[in-house]
PDB file of C-alpha atoms in Angstrom:
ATOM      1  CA  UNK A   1     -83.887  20.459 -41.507  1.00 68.00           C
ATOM      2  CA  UNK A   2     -82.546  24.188 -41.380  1.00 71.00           C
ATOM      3  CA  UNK A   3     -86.016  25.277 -40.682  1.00 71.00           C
ATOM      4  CA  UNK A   4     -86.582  22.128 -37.767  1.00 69.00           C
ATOM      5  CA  UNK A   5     -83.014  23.241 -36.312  1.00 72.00           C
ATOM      6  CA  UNK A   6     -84.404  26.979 -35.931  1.00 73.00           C
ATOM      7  CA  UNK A   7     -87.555  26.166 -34.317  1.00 67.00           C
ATOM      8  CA  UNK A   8     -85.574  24.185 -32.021  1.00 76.00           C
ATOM      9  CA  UNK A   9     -83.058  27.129 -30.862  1.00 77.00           C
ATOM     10  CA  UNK A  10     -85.730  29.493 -30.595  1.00 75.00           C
ATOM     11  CA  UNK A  11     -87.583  26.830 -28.222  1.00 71.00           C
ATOM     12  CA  UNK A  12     -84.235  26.709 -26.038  1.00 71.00           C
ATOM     13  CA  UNK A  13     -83.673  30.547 -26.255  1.00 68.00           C
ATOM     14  CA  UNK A  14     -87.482  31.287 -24.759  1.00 71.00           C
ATOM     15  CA  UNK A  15     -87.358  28.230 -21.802  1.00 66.00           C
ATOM     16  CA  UNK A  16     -83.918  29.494 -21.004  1.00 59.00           C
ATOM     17  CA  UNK A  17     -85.875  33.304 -20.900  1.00 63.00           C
ATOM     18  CA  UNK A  18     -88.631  31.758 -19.159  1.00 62.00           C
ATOM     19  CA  UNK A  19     -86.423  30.203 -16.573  1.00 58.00           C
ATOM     20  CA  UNK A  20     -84.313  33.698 -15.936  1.00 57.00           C
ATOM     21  CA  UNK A  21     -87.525  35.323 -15.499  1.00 59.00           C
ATOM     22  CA  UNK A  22     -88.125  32.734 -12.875  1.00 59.00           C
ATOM     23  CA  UNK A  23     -85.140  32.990 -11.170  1.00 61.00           C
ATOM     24  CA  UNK A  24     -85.499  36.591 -10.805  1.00 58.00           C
ATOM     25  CA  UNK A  25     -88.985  36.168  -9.162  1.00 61.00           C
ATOM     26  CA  UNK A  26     -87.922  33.822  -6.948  1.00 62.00           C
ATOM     27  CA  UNK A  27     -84.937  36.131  -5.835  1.00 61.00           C
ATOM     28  CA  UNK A  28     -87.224  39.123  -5.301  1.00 59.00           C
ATOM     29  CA  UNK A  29     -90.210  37.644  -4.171  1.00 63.00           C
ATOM     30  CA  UNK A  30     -88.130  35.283  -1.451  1.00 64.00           C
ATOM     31  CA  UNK A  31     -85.929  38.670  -0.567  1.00 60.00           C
ATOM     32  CA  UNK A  32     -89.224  40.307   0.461  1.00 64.00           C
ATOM     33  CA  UNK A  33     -91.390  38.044   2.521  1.00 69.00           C
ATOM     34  CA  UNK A  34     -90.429  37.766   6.326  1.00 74.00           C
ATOM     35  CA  UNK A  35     -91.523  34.011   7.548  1.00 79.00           C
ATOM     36  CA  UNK A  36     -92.949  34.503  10.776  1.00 81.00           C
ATOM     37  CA  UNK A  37     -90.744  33.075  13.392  1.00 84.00           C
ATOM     38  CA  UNK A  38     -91.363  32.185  16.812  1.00 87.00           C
ATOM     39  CA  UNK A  39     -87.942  30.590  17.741  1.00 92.00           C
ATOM     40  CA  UNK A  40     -85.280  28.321  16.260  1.00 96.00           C
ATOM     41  CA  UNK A  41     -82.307  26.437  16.943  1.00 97.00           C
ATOM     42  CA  UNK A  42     -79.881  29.275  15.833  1.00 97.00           C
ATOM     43  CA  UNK A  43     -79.078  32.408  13.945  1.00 98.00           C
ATOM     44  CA  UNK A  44     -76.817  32.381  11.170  1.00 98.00           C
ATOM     45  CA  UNK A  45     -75.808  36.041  10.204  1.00 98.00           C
ATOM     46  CA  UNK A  46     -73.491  35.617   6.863  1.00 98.00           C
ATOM     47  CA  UNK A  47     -70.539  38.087   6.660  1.00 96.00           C
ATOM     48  CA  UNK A  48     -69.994  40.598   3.745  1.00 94.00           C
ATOM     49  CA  UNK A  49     -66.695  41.712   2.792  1.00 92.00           C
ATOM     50  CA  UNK A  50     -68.231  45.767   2.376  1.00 93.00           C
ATOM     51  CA  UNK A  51     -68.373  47.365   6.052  1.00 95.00           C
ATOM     52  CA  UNK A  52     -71.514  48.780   6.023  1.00 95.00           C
ATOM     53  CA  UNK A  53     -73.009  45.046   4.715  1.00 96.00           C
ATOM     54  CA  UNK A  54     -71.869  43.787   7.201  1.00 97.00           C
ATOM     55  CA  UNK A  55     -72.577  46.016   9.707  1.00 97.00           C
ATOM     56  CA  UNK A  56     -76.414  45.994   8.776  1.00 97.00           C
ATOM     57  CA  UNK A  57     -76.177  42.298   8.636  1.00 97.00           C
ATOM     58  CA  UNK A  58     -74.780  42.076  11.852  1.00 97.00           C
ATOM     59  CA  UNK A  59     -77.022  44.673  13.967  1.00 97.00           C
ATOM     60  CA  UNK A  60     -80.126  43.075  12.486  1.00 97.00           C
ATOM     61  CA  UNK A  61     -78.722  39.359  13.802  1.00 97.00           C
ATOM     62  CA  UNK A  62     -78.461  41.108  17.157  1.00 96.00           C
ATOM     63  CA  UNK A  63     -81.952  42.529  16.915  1.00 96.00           C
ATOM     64  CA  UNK A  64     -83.538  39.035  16.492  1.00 96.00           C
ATOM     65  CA  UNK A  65     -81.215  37.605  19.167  1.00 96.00           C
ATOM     66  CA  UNK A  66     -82.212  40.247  21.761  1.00 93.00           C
ATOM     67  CA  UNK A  67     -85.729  39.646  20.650  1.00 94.00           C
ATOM     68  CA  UNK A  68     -85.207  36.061  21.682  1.00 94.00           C
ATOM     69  CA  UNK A  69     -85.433  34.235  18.493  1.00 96.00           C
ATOM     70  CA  UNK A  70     -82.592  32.040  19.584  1.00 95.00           C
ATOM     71  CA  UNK A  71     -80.116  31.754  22.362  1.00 94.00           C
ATOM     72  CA  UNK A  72     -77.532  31.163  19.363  1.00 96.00           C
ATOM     73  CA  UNK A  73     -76.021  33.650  17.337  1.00 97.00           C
ATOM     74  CA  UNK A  74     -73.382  32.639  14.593  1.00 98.00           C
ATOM     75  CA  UNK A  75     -71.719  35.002  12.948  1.00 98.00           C
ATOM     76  CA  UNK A  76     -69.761  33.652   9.624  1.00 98.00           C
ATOM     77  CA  UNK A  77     -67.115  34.805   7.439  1.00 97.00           C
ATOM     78  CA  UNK A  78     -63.434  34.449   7.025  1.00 96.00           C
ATOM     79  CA  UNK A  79     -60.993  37.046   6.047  1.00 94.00           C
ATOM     80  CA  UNK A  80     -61.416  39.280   3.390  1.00 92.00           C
ATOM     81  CA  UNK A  81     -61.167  43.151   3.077  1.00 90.00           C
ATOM     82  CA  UNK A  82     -61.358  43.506   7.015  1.00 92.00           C
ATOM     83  CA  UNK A  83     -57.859  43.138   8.962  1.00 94.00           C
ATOM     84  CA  UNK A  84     -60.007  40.731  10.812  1.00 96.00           C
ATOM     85  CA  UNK A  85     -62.425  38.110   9.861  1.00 97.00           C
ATOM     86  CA  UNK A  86     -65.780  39.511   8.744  1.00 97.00           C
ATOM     87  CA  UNK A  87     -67.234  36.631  11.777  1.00 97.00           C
ATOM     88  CA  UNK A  88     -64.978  38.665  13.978  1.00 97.00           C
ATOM     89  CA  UNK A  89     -65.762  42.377  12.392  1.00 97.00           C
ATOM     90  CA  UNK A  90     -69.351  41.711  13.111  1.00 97.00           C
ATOM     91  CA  UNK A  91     -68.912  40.345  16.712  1.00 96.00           C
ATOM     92  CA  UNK A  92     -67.063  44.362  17.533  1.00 95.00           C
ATOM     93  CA  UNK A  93     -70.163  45.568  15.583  1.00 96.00           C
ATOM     94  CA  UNK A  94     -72.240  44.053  18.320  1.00 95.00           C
ATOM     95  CA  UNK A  95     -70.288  44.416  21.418  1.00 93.00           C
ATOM     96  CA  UNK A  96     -70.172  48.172  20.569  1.00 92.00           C
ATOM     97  CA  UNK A  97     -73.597  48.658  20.009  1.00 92.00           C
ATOM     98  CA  UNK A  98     -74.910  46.281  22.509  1.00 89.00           C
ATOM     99  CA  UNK A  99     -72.119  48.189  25.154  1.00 84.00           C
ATOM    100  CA  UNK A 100     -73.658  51.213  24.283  1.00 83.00           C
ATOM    101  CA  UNK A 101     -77.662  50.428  24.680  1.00 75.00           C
ATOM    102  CA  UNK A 102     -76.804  48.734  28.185  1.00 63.00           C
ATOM    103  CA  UNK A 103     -75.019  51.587  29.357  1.00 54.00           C
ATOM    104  CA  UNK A 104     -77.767  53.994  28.813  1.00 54.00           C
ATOM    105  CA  UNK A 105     -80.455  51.595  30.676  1.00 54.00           C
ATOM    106  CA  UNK A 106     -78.378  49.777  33.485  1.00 50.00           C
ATOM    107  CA  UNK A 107     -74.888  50.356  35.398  1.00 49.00           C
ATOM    108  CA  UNK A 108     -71.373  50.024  33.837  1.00 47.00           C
ATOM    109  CA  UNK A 109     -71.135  46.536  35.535  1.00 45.00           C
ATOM    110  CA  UNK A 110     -74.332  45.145  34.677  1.00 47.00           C
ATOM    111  CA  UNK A 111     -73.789  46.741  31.293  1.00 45.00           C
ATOM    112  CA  UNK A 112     -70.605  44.081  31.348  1.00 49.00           C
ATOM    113  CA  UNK A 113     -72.075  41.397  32.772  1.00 47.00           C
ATOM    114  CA  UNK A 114     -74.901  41.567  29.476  1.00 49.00           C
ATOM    115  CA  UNK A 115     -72.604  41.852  26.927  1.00 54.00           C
ATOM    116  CA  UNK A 116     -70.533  39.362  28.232  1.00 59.00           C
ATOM    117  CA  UNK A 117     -73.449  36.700  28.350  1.00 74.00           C
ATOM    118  CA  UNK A 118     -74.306  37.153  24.961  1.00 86.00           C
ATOM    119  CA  UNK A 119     -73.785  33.171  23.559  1.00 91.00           C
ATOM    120  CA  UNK A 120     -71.860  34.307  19.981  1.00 95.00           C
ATOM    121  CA  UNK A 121     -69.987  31.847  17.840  1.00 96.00           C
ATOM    122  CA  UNK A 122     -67.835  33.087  15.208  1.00 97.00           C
ATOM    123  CA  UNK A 123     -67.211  30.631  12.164  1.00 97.00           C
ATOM    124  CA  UNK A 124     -63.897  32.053  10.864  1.00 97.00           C
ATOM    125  CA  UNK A 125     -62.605  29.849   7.798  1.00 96.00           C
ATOM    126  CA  UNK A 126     -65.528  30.939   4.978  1.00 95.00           C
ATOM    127  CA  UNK A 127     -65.205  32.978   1.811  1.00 94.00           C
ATOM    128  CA  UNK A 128     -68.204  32.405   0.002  1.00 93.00           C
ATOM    129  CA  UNK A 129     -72.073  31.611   1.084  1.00 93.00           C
ATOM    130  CA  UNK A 130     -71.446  28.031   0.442  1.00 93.00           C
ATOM    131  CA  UNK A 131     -69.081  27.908   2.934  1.00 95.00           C
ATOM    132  CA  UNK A 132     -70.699  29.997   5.444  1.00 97.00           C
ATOM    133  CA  UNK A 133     -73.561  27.871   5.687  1.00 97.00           C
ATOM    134  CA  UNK A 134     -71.469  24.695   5.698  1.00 97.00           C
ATOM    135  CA  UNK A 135     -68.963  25.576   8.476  1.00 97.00           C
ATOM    136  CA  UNK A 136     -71.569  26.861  10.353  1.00 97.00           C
ATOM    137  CA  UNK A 137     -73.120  23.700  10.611  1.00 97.00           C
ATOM    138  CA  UNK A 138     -70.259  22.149  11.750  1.00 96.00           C
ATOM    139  CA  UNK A 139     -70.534  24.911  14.953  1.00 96.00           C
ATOM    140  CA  UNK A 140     -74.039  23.867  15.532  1.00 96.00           C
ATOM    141  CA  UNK A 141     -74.523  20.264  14.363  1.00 93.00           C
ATOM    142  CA  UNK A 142     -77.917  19.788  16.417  1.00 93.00           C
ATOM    143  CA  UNK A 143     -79.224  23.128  15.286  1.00 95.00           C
ATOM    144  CA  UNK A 144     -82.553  21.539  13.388  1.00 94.00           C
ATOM    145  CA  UNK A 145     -83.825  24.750  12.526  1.00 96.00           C
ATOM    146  CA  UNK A 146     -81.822  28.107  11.525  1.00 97.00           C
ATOM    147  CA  UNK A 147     -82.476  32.340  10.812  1.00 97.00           C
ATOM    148  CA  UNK A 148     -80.522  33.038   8.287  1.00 97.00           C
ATOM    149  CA  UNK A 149     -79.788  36.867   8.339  1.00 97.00           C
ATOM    150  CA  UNK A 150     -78.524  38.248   4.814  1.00 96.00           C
ATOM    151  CA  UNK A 151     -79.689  41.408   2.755  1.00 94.00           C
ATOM    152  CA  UNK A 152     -82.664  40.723   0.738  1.00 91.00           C
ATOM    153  CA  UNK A 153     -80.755  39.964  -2.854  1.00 89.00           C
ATOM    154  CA  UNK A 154     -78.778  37.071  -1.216  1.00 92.00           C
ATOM    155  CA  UNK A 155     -81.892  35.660   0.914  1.00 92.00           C
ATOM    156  CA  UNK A 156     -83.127  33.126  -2.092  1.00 87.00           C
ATOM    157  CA  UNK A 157     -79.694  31.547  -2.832  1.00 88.00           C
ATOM    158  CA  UNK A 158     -78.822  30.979   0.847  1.00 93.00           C
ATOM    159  CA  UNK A 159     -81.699  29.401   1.890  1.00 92.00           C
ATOM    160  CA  UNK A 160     -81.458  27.004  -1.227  1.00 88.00           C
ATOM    161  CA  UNK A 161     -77.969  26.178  -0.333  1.00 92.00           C
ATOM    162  CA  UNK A 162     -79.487  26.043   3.417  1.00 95.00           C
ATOM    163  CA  UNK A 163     -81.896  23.513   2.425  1.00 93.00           C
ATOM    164  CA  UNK A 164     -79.361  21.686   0.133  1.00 91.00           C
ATOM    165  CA  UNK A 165     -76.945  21.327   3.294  1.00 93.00           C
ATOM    166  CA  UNK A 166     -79.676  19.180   5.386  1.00 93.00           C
ATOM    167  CA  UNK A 167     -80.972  22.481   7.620  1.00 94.00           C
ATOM    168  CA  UNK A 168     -84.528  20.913   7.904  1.00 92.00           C
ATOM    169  CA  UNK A 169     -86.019  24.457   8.608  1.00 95.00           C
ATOM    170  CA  UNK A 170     -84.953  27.702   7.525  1.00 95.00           C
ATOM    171  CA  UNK A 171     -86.688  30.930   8.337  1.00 95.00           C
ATOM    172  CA  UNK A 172     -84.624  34.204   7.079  1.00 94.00           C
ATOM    173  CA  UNK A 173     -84.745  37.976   7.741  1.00 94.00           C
ATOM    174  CA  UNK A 174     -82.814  40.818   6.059  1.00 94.00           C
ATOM    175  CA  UNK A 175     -81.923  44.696   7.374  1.00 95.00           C
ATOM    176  CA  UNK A 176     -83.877  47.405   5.808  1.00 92.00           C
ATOM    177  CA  UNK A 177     -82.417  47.892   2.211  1.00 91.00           C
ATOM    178  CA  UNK A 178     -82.524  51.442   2.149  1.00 92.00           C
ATOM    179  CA  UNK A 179     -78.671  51.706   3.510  1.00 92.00           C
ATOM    180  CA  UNK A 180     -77.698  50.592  -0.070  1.00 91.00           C
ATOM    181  CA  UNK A 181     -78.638  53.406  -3.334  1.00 92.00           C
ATOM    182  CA  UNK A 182     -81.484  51.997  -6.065  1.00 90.00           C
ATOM    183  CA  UNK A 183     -78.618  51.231  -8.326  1.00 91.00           C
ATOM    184  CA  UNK A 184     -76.515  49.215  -5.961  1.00 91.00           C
ATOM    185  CA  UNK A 185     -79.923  46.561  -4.949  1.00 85.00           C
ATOM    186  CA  UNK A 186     -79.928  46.569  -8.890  1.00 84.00           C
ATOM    187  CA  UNK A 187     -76.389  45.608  -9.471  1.00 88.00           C
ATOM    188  CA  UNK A 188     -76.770  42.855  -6.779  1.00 84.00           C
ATOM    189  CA  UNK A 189     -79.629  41.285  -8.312  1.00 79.00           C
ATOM    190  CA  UNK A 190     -78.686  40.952 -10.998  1.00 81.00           C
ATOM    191  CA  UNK A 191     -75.271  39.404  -9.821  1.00 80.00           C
ATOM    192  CA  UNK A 192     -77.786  36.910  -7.373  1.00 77.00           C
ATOM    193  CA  UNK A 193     -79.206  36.123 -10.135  1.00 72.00           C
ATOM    194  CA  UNK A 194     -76.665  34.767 -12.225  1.00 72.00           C
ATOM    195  CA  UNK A 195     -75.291  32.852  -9.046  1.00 73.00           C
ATOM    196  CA  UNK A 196     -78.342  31.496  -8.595  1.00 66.00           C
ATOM    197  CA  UNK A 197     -78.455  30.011 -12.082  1.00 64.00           C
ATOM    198  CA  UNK A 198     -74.787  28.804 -12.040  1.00 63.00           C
ATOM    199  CA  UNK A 199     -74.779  26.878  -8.349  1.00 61.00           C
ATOM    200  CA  UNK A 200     -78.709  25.886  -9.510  1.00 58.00           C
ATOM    201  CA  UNK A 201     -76.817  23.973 -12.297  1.00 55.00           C
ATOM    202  CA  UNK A 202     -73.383  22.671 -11.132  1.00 56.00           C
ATOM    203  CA  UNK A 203     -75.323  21.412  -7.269  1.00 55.00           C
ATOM    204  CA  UNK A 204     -78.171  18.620  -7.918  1.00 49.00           C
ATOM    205  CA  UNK A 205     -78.687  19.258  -3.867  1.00 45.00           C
ATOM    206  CA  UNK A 206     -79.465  23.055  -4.476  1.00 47.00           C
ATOM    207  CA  UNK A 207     -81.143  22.027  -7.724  1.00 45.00           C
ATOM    208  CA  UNK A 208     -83.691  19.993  -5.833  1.00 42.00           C
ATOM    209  CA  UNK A 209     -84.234  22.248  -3.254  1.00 42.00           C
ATOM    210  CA  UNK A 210     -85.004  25.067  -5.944  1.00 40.00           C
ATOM    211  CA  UNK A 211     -87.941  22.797  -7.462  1.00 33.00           C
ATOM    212  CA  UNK A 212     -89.451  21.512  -4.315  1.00 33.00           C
TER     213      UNK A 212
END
């Protein structure tokens, strides 16, 4: 019996190795590829409560807007360590930068007149990537297909929750990671990871979307 009752936990112990293994693949191998996109519905850039995150985040949601991805850019995240809302940080992040590049190619008032037309929604009320993905639906409820933009560690458990939210298609892209040190991508995986294994167990949705 003692012998039966070993085999048994050492059977759990490796699938439960097996499946972190997994996980971690999954995490790394989604945070790398780039699905080719030609257009969708909307972008979804998710807010970070670190500045420079969210900077990175937001300038590379601008880069796929300008480069006509989608005539929708929503930029999600509620309060946090910003005086504003990280949705609202990320929309000066833009407006700077994209006043800047128009100035240097066109006339103050066309230079306005750009940055002005830019179609941005901010999604305000979210604290977590749950959240952001579900409010932001709510701001787009036709949007069929979305871009999620998120640094590479968090691309495999936002699409999941993407998927597990009814987004039909989800393409995703990611800044360059070199703006955070080797240690720091490290530190995040391994944090993604263990989200990714807790939500993967407490949402059947996300569950699902995981395995299929």
């Amino acid at each position: 019996m003692i012998l039966l009752l070993r085999k048994i936990i050492i059977a759990l112990v490796v699938i439960f190795f097996i499946a972190i293994v997994s996980y971690f693949g999954v995490i790394f191998v989604m945070g790398k590829m780039h699905p080719q996109v030609s257009s969708a519905d909307a972008i979804i850039v998710l807010g970070a409560a670190h500045e420079n995150m969210a900077t990175q985040r937001a300038l590379k949601g601008f880069e796929l807007y300008r480069e006509r991805k989608s005539g929708t850019l929503v930029l999600s995240g509620g309060k946090t360590t910003f005086p504003v809302s990280e949705a609202q940080y990320m929309k000066s992040v833009i407006l700077r930068y994209a006043s800047t590049t128009n100035a240097s190619s066109a006339s103050a008032t066309n230079a306005s007149s750009a940055t002005n037309a830019l179609h941005i929604i901010l999604e305000e009320d979210s604290l977590n990537t749950y959240e952001n993905l579900r409010n932001s639906k709510l701001k787009i409820p036709n949007a069929k297909s979305i871009i999620i933009v998120t640094d590479q560690f968090h691309i495999a458990r936002s699409v999941l929750i993407a998927k597990s939210l009814g987004y039909q298609t989800v393409y995703w892209d990611s800044p360059d990671p070199s703006y955070l040190s080797v240690s720091s991508r490290f530190k995040y995986y391994i944090s993604e990871m263990k989200a990714v294994v807790g939500e993967s167990i407490t949402n059947k949705a996300m569950c699902s979307s995981f395995i299929y």
